[in-house]
Coordinates of N, CA and C in Angstrom, one line a residue:
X1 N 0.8 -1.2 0.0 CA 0.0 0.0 0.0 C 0.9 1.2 0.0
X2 N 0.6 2.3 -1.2 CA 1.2 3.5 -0.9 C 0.8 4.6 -0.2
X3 N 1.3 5.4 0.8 CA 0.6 6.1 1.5 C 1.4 7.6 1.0
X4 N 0.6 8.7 1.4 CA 0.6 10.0 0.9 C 0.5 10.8 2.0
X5 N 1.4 11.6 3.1 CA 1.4 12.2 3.7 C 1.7 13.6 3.5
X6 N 0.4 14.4 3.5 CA 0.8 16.1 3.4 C 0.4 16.5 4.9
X7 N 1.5 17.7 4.4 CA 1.3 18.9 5.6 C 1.6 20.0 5.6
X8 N 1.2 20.7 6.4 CA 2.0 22.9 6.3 C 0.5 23.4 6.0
X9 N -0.4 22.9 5.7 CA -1.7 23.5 5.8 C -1.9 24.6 7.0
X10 N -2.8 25.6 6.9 CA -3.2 26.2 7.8 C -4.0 27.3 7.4
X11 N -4.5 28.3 8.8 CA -5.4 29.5 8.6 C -4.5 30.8 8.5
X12 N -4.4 31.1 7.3 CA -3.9 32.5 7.5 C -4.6 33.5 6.6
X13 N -4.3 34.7 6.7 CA -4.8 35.7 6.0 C -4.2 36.3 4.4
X14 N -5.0 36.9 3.8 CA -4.8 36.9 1.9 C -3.6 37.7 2.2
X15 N -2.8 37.4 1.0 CA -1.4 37.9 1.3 C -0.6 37.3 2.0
X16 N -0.8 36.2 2.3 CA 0.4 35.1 3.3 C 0.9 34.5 2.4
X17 N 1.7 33.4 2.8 CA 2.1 32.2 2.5 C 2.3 31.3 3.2
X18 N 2.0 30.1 2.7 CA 2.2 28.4 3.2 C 3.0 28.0 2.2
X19 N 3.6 26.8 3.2 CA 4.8 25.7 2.4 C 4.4 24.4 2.6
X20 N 3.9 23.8 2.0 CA 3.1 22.4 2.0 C 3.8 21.5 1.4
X21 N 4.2 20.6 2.3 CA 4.9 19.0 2.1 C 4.3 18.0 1.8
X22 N 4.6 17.5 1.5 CA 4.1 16.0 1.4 C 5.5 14.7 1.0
X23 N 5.0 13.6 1.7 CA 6.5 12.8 1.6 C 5.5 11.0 1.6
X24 N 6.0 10.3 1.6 CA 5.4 8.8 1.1 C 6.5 8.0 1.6
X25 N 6.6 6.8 2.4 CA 7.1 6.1 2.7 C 8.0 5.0 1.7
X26 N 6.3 4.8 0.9 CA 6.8 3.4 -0.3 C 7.1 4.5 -2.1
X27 N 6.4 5.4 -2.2 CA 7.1 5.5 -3.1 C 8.1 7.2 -3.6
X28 N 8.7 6.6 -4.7 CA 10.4 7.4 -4.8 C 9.8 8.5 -5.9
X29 N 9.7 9.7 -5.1 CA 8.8 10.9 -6.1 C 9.8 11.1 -7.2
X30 N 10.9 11.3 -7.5 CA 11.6 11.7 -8.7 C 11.7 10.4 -10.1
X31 N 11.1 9.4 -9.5 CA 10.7 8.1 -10.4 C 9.2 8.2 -10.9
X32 N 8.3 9.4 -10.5 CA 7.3 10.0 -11.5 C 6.9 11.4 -11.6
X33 N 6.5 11.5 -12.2 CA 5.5 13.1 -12.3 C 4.6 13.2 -11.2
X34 N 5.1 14.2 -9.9 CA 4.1 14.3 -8.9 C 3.1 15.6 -9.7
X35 N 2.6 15.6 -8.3 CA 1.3 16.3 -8.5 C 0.8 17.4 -7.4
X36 N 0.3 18.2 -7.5 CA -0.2 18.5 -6.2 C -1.7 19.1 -6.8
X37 N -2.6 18.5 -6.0 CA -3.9 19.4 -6.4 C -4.9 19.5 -5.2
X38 N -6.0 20.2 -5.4 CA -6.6 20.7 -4.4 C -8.2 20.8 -4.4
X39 N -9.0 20.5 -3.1 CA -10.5 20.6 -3.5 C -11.0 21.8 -2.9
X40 N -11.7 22.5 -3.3 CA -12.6 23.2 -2.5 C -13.8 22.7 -1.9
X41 N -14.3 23.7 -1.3 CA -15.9 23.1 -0.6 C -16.5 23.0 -1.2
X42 N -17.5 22.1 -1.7 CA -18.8 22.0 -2.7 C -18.5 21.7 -4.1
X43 N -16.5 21.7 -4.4 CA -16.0 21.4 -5.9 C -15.2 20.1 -6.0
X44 N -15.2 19.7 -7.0 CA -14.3 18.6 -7.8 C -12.9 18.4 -7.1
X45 N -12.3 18.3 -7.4 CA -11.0 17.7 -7.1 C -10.4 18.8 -8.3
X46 N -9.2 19.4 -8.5 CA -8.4 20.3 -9.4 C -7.3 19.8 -9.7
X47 N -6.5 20.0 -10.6 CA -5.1 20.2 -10.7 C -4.4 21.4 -10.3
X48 N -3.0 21.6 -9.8 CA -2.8 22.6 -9.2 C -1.9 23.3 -9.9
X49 N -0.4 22.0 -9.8 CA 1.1 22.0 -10.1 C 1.2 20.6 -10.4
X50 N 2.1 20.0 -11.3 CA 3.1 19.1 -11.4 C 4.6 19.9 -11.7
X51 N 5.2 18.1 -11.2 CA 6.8 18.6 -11.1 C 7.0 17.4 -11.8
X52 N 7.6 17.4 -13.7 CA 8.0 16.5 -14.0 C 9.5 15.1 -13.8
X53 N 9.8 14.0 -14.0 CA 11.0 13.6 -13.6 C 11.9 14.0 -13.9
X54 N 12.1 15.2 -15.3 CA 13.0 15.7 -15.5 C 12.6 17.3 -15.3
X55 N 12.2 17.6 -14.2 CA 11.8 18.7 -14.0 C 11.0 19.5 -14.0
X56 N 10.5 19.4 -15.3 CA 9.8 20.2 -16.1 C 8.4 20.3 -15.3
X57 N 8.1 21.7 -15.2 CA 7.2 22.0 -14.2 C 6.1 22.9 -14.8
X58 N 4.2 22.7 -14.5 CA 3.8 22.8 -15.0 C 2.2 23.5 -13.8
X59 N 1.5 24.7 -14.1 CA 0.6 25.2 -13.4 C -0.7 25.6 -14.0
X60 N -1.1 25.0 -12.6 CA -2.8 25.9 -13.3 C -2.5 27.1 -13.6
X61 N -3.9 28.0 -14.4 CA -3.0 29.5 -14.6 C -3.5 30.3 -13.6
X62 N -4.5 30.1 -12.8 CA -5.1 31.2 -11.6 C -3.5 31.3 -10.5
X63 N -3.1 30.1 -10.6 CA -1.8 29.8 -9.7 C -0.3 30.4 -10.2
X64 N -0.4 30.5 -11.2 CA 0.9 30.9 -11.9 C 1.7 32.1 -11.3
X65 N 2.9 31.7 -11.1 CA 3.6 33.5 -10.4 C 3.4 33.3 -9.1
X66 N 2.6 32.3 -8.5 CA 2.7 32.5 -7.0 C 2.7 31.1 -6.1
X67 N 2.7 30.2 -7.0 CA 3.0 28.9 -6.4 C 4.0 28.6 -7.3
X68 N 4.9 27.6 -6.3 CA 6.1 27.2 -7.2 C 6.3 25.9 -6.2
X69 N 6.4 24.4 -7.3 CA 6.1 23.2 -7.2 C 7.7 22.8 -7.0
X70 N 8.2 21.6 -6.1 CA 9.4 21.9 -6.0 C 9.2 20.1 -5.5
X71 N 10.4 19.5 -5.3 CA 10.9 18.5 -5.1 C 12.5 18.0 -4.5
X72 N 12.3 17.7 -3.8 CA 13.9 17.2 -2.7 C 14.2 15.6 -2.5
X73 N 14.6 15.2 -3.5 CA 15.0 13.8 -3.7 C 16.1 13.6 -3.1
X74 N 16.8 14.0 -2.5 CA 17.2 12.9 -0.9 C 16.5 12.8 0.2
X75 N 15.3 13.8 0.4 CA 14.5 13.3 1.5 C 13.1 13.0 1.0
X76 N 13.0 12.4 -0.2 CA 12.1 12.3 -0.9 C 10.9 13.1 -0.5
X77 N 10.9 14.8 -0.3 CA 9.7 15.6 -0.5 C 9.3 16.2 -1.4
X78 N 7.8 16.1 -1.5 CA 7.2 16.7 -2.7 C 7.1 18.5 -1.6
X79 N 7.2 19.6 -2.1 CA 6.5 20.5 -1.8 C 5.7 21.9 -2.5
X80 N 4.9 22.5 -2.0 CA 4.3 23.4 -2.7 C 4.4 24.7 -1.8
X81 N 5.4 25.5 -2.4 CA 5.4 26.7 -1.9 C 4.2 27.6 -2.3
X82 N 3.6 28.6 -1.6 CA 2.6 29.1 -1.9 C 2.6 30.7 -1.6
X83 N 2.4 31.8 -2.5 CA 2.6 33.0 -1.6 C 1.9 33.6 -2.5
X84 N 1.3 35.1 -1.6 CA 0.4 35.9 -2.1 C -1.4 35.2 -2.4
X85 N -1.6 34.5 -1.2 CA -2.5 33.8 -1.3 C -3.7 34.3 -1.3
X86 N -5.0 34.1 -1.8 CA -6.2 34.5 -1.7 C -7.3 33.5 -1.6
X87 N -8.5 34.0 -1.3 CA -9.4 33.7 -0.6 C -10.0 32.1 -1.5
X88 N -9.8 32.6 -2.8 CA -10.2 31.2 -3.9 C -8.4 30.2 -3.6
X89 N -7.9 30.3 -3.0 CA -7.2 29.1 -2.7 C -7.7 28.0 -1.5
X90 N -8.7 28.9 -1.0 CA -8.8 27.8 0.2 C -9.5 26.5 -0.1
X91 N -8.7 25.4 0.5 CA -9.0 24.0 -0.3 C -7.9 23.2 1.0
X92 N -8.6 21.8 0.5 CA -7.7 20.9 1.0 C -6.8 20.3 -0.2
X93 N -5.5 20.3 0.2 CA -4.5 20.3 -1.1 C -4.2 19.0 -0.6
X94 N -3.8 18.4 -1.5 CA -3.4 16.6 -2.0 C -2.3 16.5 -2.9
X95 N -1.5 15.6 -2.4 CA -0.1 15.6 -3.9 C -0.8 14.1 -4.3
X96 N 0.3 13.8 -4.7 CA -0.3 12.4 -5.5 C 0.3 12.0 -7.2
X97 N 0.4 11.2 -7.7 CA 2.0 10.9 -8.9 C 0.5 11.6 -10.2
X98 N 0.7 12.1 -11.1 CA -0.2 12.9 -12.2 C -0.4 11.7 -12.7
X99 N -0.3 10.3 -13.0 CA -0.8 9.3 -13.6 C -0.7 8.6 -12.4
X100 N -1.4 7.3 -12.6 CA -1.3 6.2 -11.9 C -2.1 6.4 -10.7
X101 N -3.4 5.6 -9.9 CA -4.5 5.0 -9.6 C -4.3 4.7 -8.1
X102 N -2.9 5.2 -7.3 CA -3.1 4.8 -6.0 C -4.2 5.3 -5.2
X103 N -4.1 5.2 -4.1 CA -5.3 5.9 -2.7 C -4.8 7.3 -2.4
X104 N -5.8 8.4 -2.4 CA -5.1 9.7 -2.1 C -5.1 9.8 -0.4
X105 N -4.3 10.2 -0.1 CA -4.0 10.9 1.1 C -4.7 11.8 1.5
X106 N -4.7 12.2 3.4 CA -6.0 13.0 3.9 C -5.8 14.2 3.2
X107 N -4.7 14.8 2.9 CA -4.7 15.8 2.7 C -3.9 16.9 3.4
X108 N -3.8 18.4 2.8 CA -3.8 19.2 4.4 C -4.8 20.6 4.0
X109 N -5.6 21.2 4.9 CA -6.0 21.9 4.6 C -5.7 23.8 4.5
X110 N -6.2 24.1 3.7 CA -5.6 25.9 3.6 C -7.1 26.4 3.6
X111 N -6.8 27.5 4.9 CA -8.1 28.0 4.8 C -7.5 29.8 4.3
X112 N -8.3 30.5 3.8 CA -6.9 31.8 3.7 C -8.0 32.6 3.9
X113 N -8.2 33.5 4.9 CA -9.3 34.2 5.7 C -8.8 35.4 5.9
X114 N -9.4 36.6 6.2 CA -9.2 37.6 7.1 C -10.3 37.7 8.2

């Protein structure tokens, strides 16, 4: 079983930033195209960011300029820096590989409030 542990979620106000991790025990993030995406309340599941194996890195466009998708393969972390945040970010954000069918992880949530 592969498991999906995120975190760095939290409440802050528009104009902040979070730094959101996520790390997996069983599998080796630089051996696929992660992922990071995010739900809101009452919506679908999104795409956010991917970070390809050879880098190549890729954004939704609401997100562009202010998230930046990153990856640390000696400690195998996925993460999502996030800054300049606003109110339509708030969501529970999920990484997870851009192809392939495993179990998603709880999540972590961003609420971005004043």
């Amino acid at each position: 079983q592969v498991r999906f542990v995120e975190s760095g979620g939290g409440l802050v106000q528009p104009g902040s930033s979070l730094r959101l991790s996520c790390v997996s025990p069983e599998l080796t993030f630089r051996e696929y195209d992660m992922s990071w995406y995010r739900q809101a309340p009452g919506k679908g599941r999104e795409f956010v960011a991917t970070i390809a194996m050879t880098n190549n890195r890729s954004y939704l466009d609401s997100v562009k300029g202010r998230f930046t998708i990153s990856r640390d393969d000696f400690t195998n972390t996925l993460y999502l820096q996030m800054n300049s945040l606003k109110r339509e970010d708030t969501a529970v954000y999920y990484c997870h590989p851009h192809h392939g069918t495993w179990d998603w992880g709880q999540g972590t949530q961003v609420t971005v409030s004043s």
